[in-house]
Structures are given as C-alpha cells and as structure tokens.
Amino acid sequence: MTYGYCSSIISSTIGQPGWYAYFGLPAEGEPGYAAITTPAISTANGVFSAGGAVGTLFIMWSCDFFGRKANIQFGAFFSLLGGALQAGSKSLAMFQAGRFLCGLGIGILVTVCPMYLSEMSSALRRGWLVGHHAIFLVFGYMLSGWVGYACYYATGPLSGFGWRFPLALQCLPALALLLGSPWLPRSPRWLISKDDPNNLAAKEDVWKAVFTRKTYRKRMAIGFLTQWGAEFGGPLIINNYAVILYTNLGMEDGMPLLLSAIWLTTAGLIYNPLGAWLHDKVNSRRGMYMIGFVGIIFSTSCLAAMTAQYAGTTNKVGNGFGIFFMYLYLAFQGTLCDTTMYLYVSEIFPTEIRSIDMGFSLFGQFASTLILLQTAPMGFGNVGWKYYLVIICWSAFFIPVIYFFFPETAGLTLEEIAQNFGEEVAVNLTGATDAEKARLDHQLVTGENVQLSVSSELEKETKPPSTNEAK
C-alpha cells in the first residue's frame, strides 16, 4: 500500500488548485503552463522514478547482506521521510527532494516485498500470496484517488490543506510498516543461504556467476524485460496523468478526480484480486501476460481513436466512449499484467542471485517509468493522441517476445523452476510419483543417501561454469 499511495498521489496533487497557487505554477489553460508547469510536473514524476532506480540498485547488494526484513525497514523509513518532506514543502525544490527520497524507499520496497512473499509461500499458493502485493499496491492507488477527490473541495483558507494532507497521508502506511516490521519472520531461504558455508553467495563469487553463467544471464534479461515491458504497457502514464486525460475528454472541476478514484477502485476491488486468484487456477503466467497485452493493444487503440476524433469537442458520446476504453484498459492490465509482473520476477531467480536480479529487474521498471513519465506531458501536449502509439507498438512487439523467450513457472517450487531454464534440480517434488515421494520421505527420516546427494548438488552449484555454459 505504501508503494501504491506514494506513487499515485502525484496524480491527484496535480489536480489540486492549491498546489499550483502555492508554488506559483500556471494552471492548465493559463499562459506559461507549457513552459513552467509541464516541466515541474515531469520533474516530480522523473525524480520519483530516479529515486526508485537508485533503490533497486542499492538492494542488489543490501538484500543479501542485511536480509529481506531489514530492507523492508529501510524502504519504510525512506518513504516516511520523503512523504514528510513533501507535505511540509516550503519550495518546489524541497517538494522534488521529497519525491526523490520517497522514490528511493519505494524502489527498495517494491523489490524486496514480492521476493520476501515468494520465499515464504508454497508452490501451490504462490500466485495468490504474491498477488497480494499487487492487490494492496492498487489499494494504495485507490486510497490516493479518493483522498485527492475529497480534498479538491478544500478551498479558500483550506487550499493548503487540500494538497498537503494527501501528501502527509503517505507517511501513514510507511509508519505502520516500520512499526510492525519487528514481528515479521525472517525469510527461511535467506537464513539457509547465510548459514551454508558452501552456498554460492557465501563464497562471494555470486556476482561473477550472474554474468558468466548462461542461464543466469538469461534470467536477468527476462526479469528486466518483464518489468520494463509491463511499464511500457502504459499503466503509470494513464494513472499519473489521468486528471489531464479526463480533462482533455471534456471533464471539468472535480469530475476528473472522481473518475480517477473510481477507475482505481475497480482495480483494487475487482481486477487485481481476480488476477491473483486466477494465477493459481489458470497456472500459466505466460498465457495471462500475453492475453493482457492483447487487451492493452485493443483498448489503447480505441482510446487513441476516441481521443483523436472527439477530444476538445462537446460530443458527450464520443468522449464517454474514450473514458470507457480507459476503464477497459484497466480490466486487462490490472487483471492479467499487474499481478503477473511482480509474481514472475519473484519466481525465476534461484536464492543465491535472487536479490541481485530482482533489483536489476525492478531497475528496468523505474528506468522505463523515468522515460515515460518525463516525456508523457510533453508528448500529450505536442502530439496528442499519437503518444498512445508508444504503448500500442511496444505491446505488439512484446507479445512474441513473451511467447518465444519466457519459460513457464506456474505450479513449480522456486527450486524446480530451474529445470525450465535448462538446469538440473536436486529434487523434483511437483513431478514426483507417490512412490518417489515415499522413497524420499524414507531417505529424509533415515538419512540414507541424503547427505551424499546434497553435497553433490552443492558441489555442482559452486563449481565454476564450464566453457560451454559460459557462452
């Protein structure tokens, strides 16, 4: 919820008249809006994404060194500090500094939380449990939308409250997480990796392995593309600039904020919970991801057509259909893509490189949002509906990439997923027969052959890659 609220609150902030007035920014339609206000809005989104990118790079080292639990605490602290700076801003520079610190905390949290949840869950319930990350993320979006809409009507002497209170509320979920974190159990997989002297991470050659082992390089590329690709599908473009987009479709006064709040509520109450539930029923991460992008292409194409034809006109039917396609977009993106992007990258990496590659993957998310959110206001201002072609063309390109290069992970334990990347696994419980499971249970009870098998596997994992594997 901390991530969802902190990243989305800028959408309602740029809809608050008091924010423009306090910082001396021309409102939309006033002289100087394009030259002064548009760069300020772009910077607010850009520095948040830049902070997030720094956070994901930091966690590549810190998550294994300090552990998952400690990094959750780091992320909550920086989010709390950034929210406080924004709410108490005396200048635009102070506001942007708060956005950066908040982004730093979010970059840490959005990386470590899915990782932590995946390591704490079973193979059969992992989709539902890790899917809760996306569910509560959207709850944060939803809360920011309704708070922003309610505070729109704080005018006159309360105009400062109208934009400061929603920003101050960023501190609440971060504070709750920080105060509750001492009771979180540590990740058992991380504890095992730290206690095992033969583990690859303990031998300090894990960074070398990330770049020299072919299967690790493949995982890294797929993880990066998963997050980069999901963001180029446009969710934050439409969410963070929803007020501007609804205004272009003829909505006035508080109506853009209301429509944005309802839009996010449908995701929080319907689409993301449905997606999390479907993952353990459909058992195909790839299939859900590809269908989601097909829906994104269709809905965004229709939205672009409605915007091209009716934006700036008084045609209520045409503008209404434009709003409808924004909602249809969310049905596909929220149900099929939003839950998948975090679940998939939390599954595909073995324990010894999970924090490094999760950090690199989420760096792809913030790098893409930095590009998109920095350029979107200028893009919509200069080329209008044609900016949607970025989303459409990327999605059309990304679908075959998923089909040909992304292995399936559903229904397997985190350790068994390695077999879909061409590696051997020590024990395959998911595909084992009842007789094989009974034999393994007997070996675990008696200790027969178990130590030999584990030692062989550890030797195989820590052995330097062969010439063919490194290619």
Short mmCIF file of C-alpha atoms in Angstrom, two decimals:
data_model
loop_
_atom_site.label_atom_id
_atom_site.label_comp_id
_atom_site.label_asym_id
_atom_site.label_seq_id
_atom_site.Cartn_x
_atom_site.Cartn_y
_atom_site.Cartn_z
CA MET A 1 0.00 0.00 0.00
CA THR A 2 2.95 2.33 0.69
CA TYR A 3 4.13 1.96 -2.91
CA GLY A 4 0.68 2.39 -4.41
CA TYR A 5 -0.20 5.50 -2.42
CA CYS A 6 3.20 7.21 -2.75
CA SER A 7 3.49 6.66 -6.49
CA SER A 8 -0.11 7.57 -7.28
CA ILE A 9 -0.67 10.61 -5.06
CA ILE A 10 1.02 12.86 -7.62
CA SER A 11 -1.96 12.21 -9.90
CA SER A 12 -4.38 13.93 -7.50
CA THR A 13 -1.78 16.51 -6.43
CA ILE A 14 -1.59 17.93 -9.95
CA GLY A 15 -5.38 18.22 -9.85
CA GLN A 16 -5.39 20.42 -6.73
CA PRO A 17 -5.68 24.17 -7.47
CA GLY A 18 -3.95 24.99 -4.17
CA TRP A 19 -0.76 23.20 -5.25
CA TYR A 20 -0.46 25.37 -8.36
CA ALA A 21 -1.21 28.53 -6.40
CA TYR A 22 1.29 27.86 -3.59
CA PHE A 23 4.24 27.20 -5.91
CA GLY A 24 3.26 29.91 -8.39
CA LEU A 25 2.61 27.48 -11.25
CA PRO A 26 0.20 28.48 -14.05
CA ALA A 27 -2.83 26.18 -14.19
CA GLU A 28 -3.84 24.43 -17.40
CA GLY A 29 -5.13 26.95 -19.92
CA GLU A 30 -3.19 29.84 -18.38
CA PRO A 31 -0.18 31.49 -20.04
CA GLY A 32 3.07 29.75 -19.12
CA TYR A 33 1.53 26.33 -18.42
CA ALA A 34 3.57 24.55 -21.10
CA ALA A 35 6.82 26.36 -20.29
CA ILE A 36 6.66 26.32 -16.47
CA THR A 37 4.11 23.84 -15.13
CA THR A 38 4.64 20.95 -17.55
CA PRO A 39 8.39 20.66 -16.74
CA ALA A 40 7.60 20.87 -12.99
CA ILE A 41 5.10 18.00 -13.26
CA SER A 42 7.51 15.98 -15.40
CA THR A 43 10.27 16.53 -12.85
CA ALA A 44 8.04 15.43 -9.95
CA ASN A 45 7.46 12.11 -11.71
CA GLY A 46 11.02 11.89 -13.01
CA VAL A 47 12.80 12.32 -9.67
CA PHE A 48 10.47 9.77 -8.08
CA SER A 49 11.43 7.23 -10.74
CA ALA A 50 15.10 8.18 -10.40
CA GLY A 51 14.92 7.55 -6.65
CA GLY A 52 13.24 4.23 -7.32
CA ALA A 53 16.01 3.24 -9.72
CA VAL A 54 18.65 4.06 -7.08
CA GLY A 55 16.71 1.99 -4.53
CA THR A 56 16.62 -1.06 -6.78
CA LEU A 57 20.37 -0.84 -7.41
CA PHE A 58 21.04 -0.48 -3.67
CA ILE A 59 19.05 -3.58 -2.85
CA MET A 60 21.08 -5.73 -5.24
CA TRP A 61 23.78 -5.67 -2.54
CA SER A 62 21.92 -4.87 0.66
CA CYS A 63 19.22 -7.53 0.45
CA ASP A 64 21.69 -10.40 0.80
CA PHE A 65 23.94 -8.53 3.23
CA PHE A 66 21.27 -7.29 5.66
CA GLY A 67 18.41 -9.64 4.79
CA ARG A 68 14.86 -9.17 3.48
CA LYS A 69 13.41 -7.92 6.77
CA ALA A 70 15.98 -5.16 7.31
CA ASN A 71 15.48 -3.86 3.78
CA ILE A 72 11.73 -3.66 4.31
CA GLN A 73 12.56 -1.40 7.26
CA PHE A 74 14.96 0.71 5.15
CA GLY A 75 12.30 1.19 2.49
CA ALA A 76 9.64 2.17 5.01
CA PHE A 77 11.98 4.72 6.62
CA PHE A 78 12.88 6.50 3.36
CA SER A 79 9.22 6.52 2.27
CA LEU A 80 8.25 8.06 5.60
CA LEU A 81 10.95 10.73 5.33
CA GLY A 82 10.07 11.56 1.72
CA GLY A 83 6.37 11.88 2.49
CA ALA A 84 7.07 14.24 5.39
CA LEU A 85 9.27 16.47 3.22
CA GLN A 86 6.62 16.72 0.50
CA ALA A 87 3.82 17.52 2.93
CA GLY A 88 5.88 20.24 4.62
CA SER A 89 7.39 21.68 1.45
CA LYS A 90 8.25 25.37 1.52
CA SER A 91 9.63 25.41 -2.01
CA LEU A 92 9.33 23.39 -5.20
CA ALA A 93 12.93 22.17 -4.74
CA MET A 94 12.04 20.78 -1.30
CA PHE A 95 8.99 19.08 -2.80
CA GLN A 96 11.10 17.44 -5.52
CA ALA A 97 13.68 16.30 -2.92
CA GLY A 98 10.87 14.62 -1.01
CA ARG A 99 9.73 12.91 -4.19
CA PHE A 100 13.25 11.52 -4.72
CA LEU A 101 13.53 10.15 -1.17
CA CYS A 102 10.07 8.66 -1.40
CA GLY A 103 11.04 7.02 -4.69
CA LEU A 104 14.19 5.64 -3.06
CA GLY A 105 12.12 3.95 -0.37
CA ILE A 106 9.61 2.64 -2.88
CA GLY A 107 12.38 1.23 -5.08
CA ILE A 108 13.55 -0.82 -2.10
CA LEU A 109 10.05 -1.94 -1.05
CA VAL A 110 8.77 -2.86 -4.48
CA THR A 111 11.81 -5.12 -4.95
CA VAL A 112 12.05 -6.81 -1.58
CA CYS A 113 8.34 -7.38 -0.82
CA PRO A 114 7.50 -9.73 -3.74
CA MET A 115 10.81 -11.52 -3.13
CA TYR A 116 10.02 -11.97 0.55
CA LEU A 117 6.47 -13.18 -0.13
CA SER A 118 7.61 -15.70 -2.76
CA GLU A 119 10.21 -17.13 -0.39
CA MET A 120 7.59 -17.53 2.35
CA SER A 121 4.95 -19.25 0.19
CA SER A 122 4.30 -22.73 -1.19
CA ALA A 123 4.28 -23.50 -4.91
CA LEU A 124 0.51 -24.11 -5.00
CA ARG A 125 -0.42 -20.82 -3.28
CA ARG A 126 2.37 -18.57 -4.51
CA GLY A 127 0.24 -16.84 -7.13
CA TRP A 128 -2.39 -15.84 -4.59
CA LEU A 129 0.08 -14.79 -1.88
CA VAL A 130 2.48 -12.79 -4.07
CA GLY A 131 -0.54 -11.43 -5.92
CA HIS A 132 -1.47 -9.65 -2.69
CA HIS A 133 1.48 -7.36 -3.35
CA ALA A 134 -0.30 -6.05 -6.44
CA ILE A 135 -3.68 -6.04 -4.67
CA PHE A 136 -2.51 -3.80 -1.83
CA LEU A 137 -0.47 -1.73 -4.25
CA VAL A 138 -3.71 -0.85 -6.01
CA PHE A 139 -5.44 -0.29 -2.67
CA GLY A 140 -2.85 2.45 -2.20
CA TYR A 141 -3.75 3.83 -5.63
CA MET A 142 -7.42 3.68 -4.71
CA LEU A 143 -6.93 5.46 -1.38
CA SER A 144 -4.92 8.24 -3.01
CA GLY A 145 -7.66 8.74 -5.59
CA TRP A 146 -10.47 9.15 -3.06
CA VAL A 147 -8.42 11.30 -0.68
CA GLY A 148 -7.44 13.55 -3.57
CA TYR A 149 -11.05 13.87 -4.70
CA ALA A 150 -12.28 14.70 -1.18
CA CYS A 151 -9.58 17.32 -0.68
CA TYR A 152 -10.33 19.01 -4.00
CA TYR A 153 -13.16 20.85 -2.27
CA ALA A 154 -10.85 22.32 0.40
CA THR A 155 -10.71 25.88 -0.93
CA GLY A 156 -10.02 29.36 0.37
CA PRO A 157 -8.09 29.28 3.66
CA LEU A 158 -8.04 25.47 3.42
CA SER A 159 -6.47 25.34 -0.05
CA GLY A 160 -3.11 24.40 1.50
CA PHE A 161 -4.77 21.52 3.35
CA GLY A 162 -6.17 20.33 0.02
CA TRP A 163 -2.75 19.29 -1.27
CA ARG A 164 -0.67 18.95 1.93
CA PHE A 165 -2.95 16.49 3.74
CA PRO A 166 -2.97 13.88 0.93
CA LEU A 167 0.83 14.11 0.78
CA ALA A 168 1.13 13.79 4.58
CA LEU A 169 -1.02 10.66 4.45
CA GLN A 170 1.85 8.98 2.56
CA CYS A 171 3.55 8.66 5.93
CA LEU A 172 0.79 6.52 7.48
CA PRO A 173 1.29 3.17 5.68
CA ALA A 174 5.07 3.60 5.78
CA LEU A 175 4.93 4.25 9.54
CA ALA A 176 2.64 1.25 10.10
CA LEU A 177 5.03 -0.97 8.15
CA LEU A 178 8.05 0.31 10.05
CA LEU A 179 6.41 -0.18 13.46
CA GLY A 180 5.08 -3.64 12.58
CA SER A 181 8.26 -4.92 10.92
CA PRO A 182 9.93 -6.27 14.11
CA TRP A 183 7.29 -9.02 14.18
CA LEU A 184 7.97 -10.16 10.61
CA PRO A 185 9.73 -13.56 10.43
CA ARG A 186 12.98 -13.70 8.50
CA SER A 187 12.98 -15.45 5.13
CA PRO A 188 13.89 -19.13 5.68
CA ARG A 189 15.61 -19.33 2.31
CA TRP A 190 17.80 -16.33 3.16
CA LEU A 191 18.67 -17.83 6.56
CA ILE A 192 19.67 -21.12 4.93
CA SER A 193 21.84 -19.33 2.39
CA LYS A 194 23.65 -17.40 5.13
CA ASP A 195 24.24 -20.48 7.29
CA ASP A 196 25.55 -22.68 4.47
CA PRO A 197 29.33 -22.22 4.03
CA ASN A 198 29.20 -23.96 0.66
CA ASN A 199 26.50 -21.71 -0.72
CA LEU A 200 27.45 -19.70 -3.78
CA ALA A 201 26.50 -16.44 -2.11
CA ALA A 202 28.69 -17.22 0.91
CA LYS A 203 31.71 -17.79 -1.32
CA GLU A 204 31.46 -14.23 -2.64
CA ASP A 205 31.57 -15.25 -6.31
CA VAL A 206 27.86 -14.76 -6.88
CA TRP A 207 28.38 -11.51 -8.82
CA LYS A 208 30.74 -13.28 -11.19
CA ALA A 209 28.25 -16.11 -11.67
CA VAL A 210 25.47 -13.68 -12.60
CA PHE A 211 27.43 -12.62 -15.68
CA THR A 212 29.30 -15.83 -16.57
CA ARG A 213 26.56 -18.46 -16.34
CA LYS A 214 24.38 -18.56 -19.42
CA THR A 215 21.18 -19.48 -17.56
CA TYR A 216 21.72 -16.66 -15.06
CA ARG A 217 22.22 -14.14 -17.86
CA LYS A 218 19.00 -15.35 -19.46
CA ARG A 219 17.11 -14.94 -16.21
CA MET A 220 18.49 -11.42 -15.77
CA ALA A 221 17.42 -10.37 -19.26
CA ILE A 222 13.94 -11.88 -18.86
CA GLY A 223 13.44 -10.25 -15.45
CA PHE A 224 14.46 -6.85 -16.78
CA LEU A 225 12.18 -7.19 -19.81
CA THR A 226 9.25 -8.31 -17.64
CA GLN A 227 9.30 -5.08 -15.66
CA TRP A 228 10.36 -2.78 -18.50
CA GLY A 229 7.71 -4.28 -20.75
CA ALA A 230 4.92 -4.00 -18.20
CA GLU A 231 5.57 -0.29 -17.66
CA PHE A 232 5.81 0.43 -21.39
CA GLY A 233 2.31 -1.05 -21.49
CA GLY A 234 1.29 2.33 -20.07
CA PRO A 235 -0.27 1.85 -16.59
CA LEU A 236 1.52 4.76 -14.91
CA ILE A 237 1.10 7.03 -17.93
CA ILE A 238 -2.66 6.64 -17.72
CA ASN A 239 -2.78 6.63 -13.91
CA ASN A 240 -0.44 9.53 -13.16
CA TYR A 241 -1.85 11.76 -15.89
CA ALA A 242 -5.46 10.61 -15.59
CA VAL A 243 -6.64 14.06 -14.49
CA ILE A 244 -5.13 15.63 -17.62
CA LEU A 245 -6.53 12.87 -19.87
CA TYR A 246 -10.05 13.19 -18.43
CA THR A 247 -9.85 16.96 -18.79
CA ASN A 248 -8.95 16.53 -22.46
CA LEU A 249 -12.06 14.37 -22.82
CA GLY A 250 -14.29 17.22 -21.63
CA MET A 251 -14.47 16.58 -17.87
CA GLU A 252 -14.39 19.65 -15.61
CA ASP A 253 -13.98 20.72 -11.96
CA GLY A 254 -13.78 17.72 -9.61
CA MET A 255 -15.05 15.19 -12.16
CA PRO A 256 -11.56 14.12 -13.40
CA LEU A 257 -10.53 13.32 -9.82
CA LEU A 258 -13.77 11.42 -9.21
CA LEU A 259 -13.36 9.35 -12.39
CA SER A 260 -9.76 8.63 -11.46
CA ALA A 261 -10.78 7.45 -7.98
CA ILE A 262 -13.50 5.17 -9.39
CA TRP A 263 -11.03 3.85 -12.01
CA LEU A 264 -8.58 2.84 -9.29
CA THR A 265 -11.35 1.40 -7.10
CA THR A 266 -12.32 -1.08 -9.81
CA ALA A 267 -8.70 -2.27 -9.90
CA GLY A 268 -8.42 -2.61 -6.13
CA LEU A 269 -11.74 -4.38 -5.58
CA ILE A 270 -12.13 -6.38 -8.79
CA TYR A 271 -9.26 -6.68 -11.25
CA ASN A 272 -6.16 -7.25 -9.13
CA PRO A 273 -7.81 -9.68 -6.67
CA LEU A 274 -9.24 -11.54 -9.67
CA GLY A 275 -5.79 -11.71 -11.26
CA ALA A 276 -4.18 -13.04 -8.07
CA TRP A 277 -6.89 -15.71 -7.81
CA LEU A 278 -6.59 -16.68 -11.48
CA HIS A 279 -2.85 -17.34 -11.27
CA ASP A 280 -3.32 -20.47 -9.17
CA LYS A 281 -6.30 -21.58 -11.29
CA VAL A 282 -5.04 -20.91 -14.82
CA ASN A 283 -1.46 -21.97 -13.97
CA SER A 284 0.10 -20.08 -16.87
CA ARG A 285 2.00 -16.88 -16.17
CA ARG A 286 2.92 -16.56 -19.86
CA GLY A 287 -0.65 -17.02 -21.06
CA MET A 288 -2.10 -14.41 -18.72
CA TYR A 289 0.66 -11.94 -19.58
CA MET A 290 0.17 -12.29 -23.35
CA ILE A 291 -3.63 -12.04 -23.18
CA GLY A 292 -3.24 -8.93 -21.05
CA PHE A 293 -1.11 -7.23 -23.70
CA VAL A 294 -3.57 -8.19 -26.45
CA GLY A 295 -6.26 -6.41 -24.41
CA ILE A 296 -3.96 -3.41 -23.90
CA ILE A 297 -3.46 -3.08 -27.66
CA PHE A 298 -7.22 -3.21 -28.32
CA SER A 299 -8.31 -0.83 -25.56
CA THR A 300 -5.50 1.69 -26.11
CA SER A 301 -6.13 1.73 -29.87
CA CYS A 302 -9.80 2.50 -29.25
CA LEU A 303 -8.89 5.16 -26.67
CA ALA A 304 -6.50 6.79 -29.15
CA ALA A 305 -9.21 6.78 -31.82
CA MET A 306 -11.77 8.39 -29.50
CA THR A 307 -9.24 10.98 -28.35
CA ALA A 308 -8.23 11.80 -31.93
CA GLN A 309 -11.83 12.21 -33.03
CA TYR A 310 -13.56 13.79 -30.05
CA ALA A 311 -11.03 15.35 -27.62
CA GLY A 312 -11.69 19.07 -27.28
CA THR A 313 -15.23 18.73 -28.66
CA THR A 314 -18.60 18.77 -26.90
CA ASN A 315 -19.55 15.32 -28.21
CA LYS A 316 -20.54 13.57 -24.99
CA VAL A 317 -20.97 10.15 -26.60
CA GLY A 318 -17.52 10.16 -28.17
CA ASN A 319 -15.83 11.44 -25.01
CA GLY A 320 -17.82 8.94 -22.96
CA PHE A 321 -16.51 6.08 -25.08
CA GLY A 322 -12.99 7.44 -24.56
CA ILE A 323 -13.50 7.16 -20.80
CA PHE A 324 -15.00 3.68 -21.25
CA PHE A 325 -11.87 2.47 -23.05
CA MET A 326 -9.69 3.83 -20.23
CA TYR A 327 -11.68 1.60 -17.88
CA LEU A 328 -11.48 -1.35 -20.29
CA TYR A 329 -7.71 -0.89 -20.45
CA LEU A 330 -7.53 -1.31 -16.68
CA ALA A 331 -9.58 -4.52 -16.82
CA PHE A 332 -6.91 -6.15 -18.98
CA GLN A 333 -3.87 -4.53 -17.39
CA GLY A 334 -4.94 -4.92 -13.76
CA THR A 335 -6.22 -8.49 -14.04
CA LEU A 336 -3.62 -10.03 -16.32
CA CYS A 337 -0.45 -7.92 -16.26
CA ASP A 338 -0.16 -6.11 -12.93
CA THR A 339 -0.13 -9.23 -10.77
CA THR A 340 2.00 -11.18 -13.27
CA MET A 341 4.87 -8.70 -13.49
CA TYR A 342 5.74 -8.93 -9.79
CA LEU A 343 4.94 -12.62 -9.39
CA TYR A 344 7.01 -13.77 -12.36
CA VAL A 345 10.22 -11.95 -11.44
CA SER A 346 9.96 -13.19 -7.85
CA GLU A 347 9.93 -16.79 -9.14
CA ILE A 348 12.57 -17.09 -11.85
CA PHE A 349 15.74 -16.49 -9.81
CA PRO A 350 17.49 -19.01 -7.51
CA THR A 351 18.12 -17.90 -3.94
CA GLU A 352 21.79 -17.06 -4.38
CA ILE A 353 21.13 -14.44 -7.09
CA ARG A 354 17.53 -13.50 -6.29
CA SER A 355 18.26 -10.15 -4.67
CA ILE A 356 20.75 -9.12 -7.37
CA ASP A 357 18.48 -9.98 -10.27
CA MET A 358 15.29 -8.78 -8.58
CA GLY A 359 16.99 -5.43 -8.06
CA PHE A 360 18.11 -5.32 -11.69
CA SER A 361 14.62 -6.31 -12.89
CA LEU A 362 12.90 -3.60 -10.88
CA PHE A 363 15.55 -1.16 -12.08
CA GLY A 364 14.03 -1.84 -15.51
CA GLN A 365 10.64 -0.76 -14.17
CA PHE A 366 11.89 2.55 -12.81
CA ALA A 367 14.13 3.22 -15.81
CA SER A 368 11.14 2.84 -18.11
CA THR A 369 8.87 4.97 -15.92
CA LEU A 370 11.57 7.65 -15.78
CA ILE A 371 11.49 7.84 -19.57
CA LEU A 372 7.72 7.61 -19.94
CA LEU A 373 6.61 9.91 -17.13
CA GLN A 374 9.20 12.52 -18.06
CA THR A 375 8.07 12.60 -21.69
CA ALA A 376 4.32 11.95 -21.38
CA PRO A 377 3.19 15.53 -20.53
CA MET A 378 5.21 16.92 -23.43
CA GLY A 379 4.07 14.08 -25.67
CA PHE A 380 0.37 14.61 -24.98
CA GLY A 381 0.87 18.36 -25.28
CA ASN A 382 2.72 18.24 -28.61
CA VAL A 383 1.39 15.20 -30.48
CA GLY A 384 -1.80 14.47 -28.54
CA TRP A 385 -3.36 11.06 -29.17
CA LYS A 386 -0.33 9.89 -31.19
CA TYR A 387 1.58 9.40 -27.93
CA TYR A 388 -0.61 6.33 -27.32
CA LEU A 389 1.23 4.71 -30.24
CA VAL A 390 4.18 4.19 -27.89
CA ILE A 391 2.02 1.84 -25.80
CA ILE A 392 0.42 0.15 -28.80
CA CYS A 393 3.62 -0.51 -30.76
CA TRP A 394 5.56 -1.74 -27.75
CA SER A 395 2.78 -4.14 -26.73
CA ALA A 396 2.61 -5.59 -30.25
CA PHE A 397 6.38 -6.17 -30.16
CA PHE A 398 6.41 -7.61 -26.64
CA ILE A 399 3.82 -10.38 -27.12
CA PRO A 400 6.04 -12.57 -29.37
CA VAL A 401 8.99 -11.91 -27.04
CA ILE A 402 6.99 -13.41 -24.16
CA TYR A 403 5.86 -16.35 -26.30
CA PHE A 404 9.29 -17.36 -27.58
CA PHE A 405 11.61 -16.49 -24.69
CA PHE A 406 9.75 -16.57 -21.35
CA PRO A 407 9.67 -20.03 -19.66
CA GLU A 408 6.61 -21.09 -17.66
CA THR A 409 6.92 -21.04 -13.86
CA ALA A 410 3.42 -21.87 -12.60
CA GLY A 411 2.91 -24.87 -10.33
CA LEU A 412 6.59 -25.44 -9.54
CA THR A 413 8.57 -24.76 -6.39
CA LEU A 414 11.15 -21.99 -6.63
CA GLU A 415 13.90 -24.60 -6.78
CA GLU A 416 12.18 -26.66 -9.52
CA ILE A 417 11.79 -23.68 -11.86
CA ALA A 418 15.49 -24.09 -12.74
CA GLN A 419 14.58 -27.08 -14.94
CA ASN A 420 12.70 -24.76 -17.32
CA PHE A 421 15.93 -22.81 -17.78
CA GLY A 422 17.83 -25.95 -18.77
CA GLU A 423 19.35 -26.73 -15.36
CA GLU A 424 19.19 -29.88 -13.26
CA VAL A 425 17.34 -29.85 -9.95
CA ALA A 426 18.24 -31.91 -6.90
CA VAL A 427 14.67 -32.97 -6.12
CA ASN A 428 11.53 -32.56 -8.24
CA LEU A 429 8.66 -32.88 -5.80
CA THR A 430 5.99 -31.45 -8.09
CA GLY A 431 6.51 -34.06 -10.80
CA ALA A 432 7.33 -36.96 -8.48
CA THR A 433 5.11 -40.04 -8.27
CA ASP A 434 3.70 -41.21 -4.95
CA ALA A 435 6.32 -43.97 -4.83
CA GLU A 436 9.14 -41.47 -5.39
CA LYS A 437 7.77 -39.18 -2.69
CA ALA A 438 7.54 -42.12 -0.27
CA ARG A 439 11.14 -43.09 -1.03
CA LEU A 440 12.30 -39.51 -0.46
CA ASP A 441 10.41 -39.38 2.86
CA HIS A 442 12.16 -42.59 3.91
CA GLN A 443 15.56 -41.14 2.99
CA LEU A 444 14.86 -37.96 4.94
CA VAL A 445 13.86 -39.95 8.03
CA THR A 446 16.78 -42.39 7.91
CA GLY A 447 19.39 -40.02 6.44
CA GLU A 448 20.15 -42.62 3.78
CA ASN A 449 21.77 -41.14 0.62
CA VAL A 450 20.59 -37.65 1.51
CA GLN A 451 23.92 -36.18 2.61
CA LEU A 452 25.64 -37.54 -0.48
CA SER A 453 23.00 -36.10 -2.78
CA VAL A 454 23.03 -32.68 -1.12
CA SER A 455 26.83 -32.50 -1.13
CA SER A 456 26.91 -33.37 -4.83
CA GLU A 457 24.40 -30.68 -5.61
CA LEU A 458 26.30 -28.05 -3.63
CA GLU A 459 29.49 -29.02 -5.40
CA LYS A 460 27.72 -28.66 -8.74
CA GLU A 461 26.33 -25.23 -7.81
CA THR A 462 29.62 -23.81 -6.55
CA LYS A 463 31.75 -25.26 -9.33
CA PRO A 464 32.96 -22.65 -11.88
CA PRO A 465 30.95 -22.74 -15.10
CA SER A 466 32.28 -24.77 -17.98
CA THR A 467 33.34 -23.15 -21.23
CA ASN A 468 30.12 -24.15 -22.98
CA GLU A 469 27.91 -22.93 -20.12
CA ALA A 470 29.53 -19.53 -20.02
CA LYS A 471 28.83 -18.91 -23.67
#
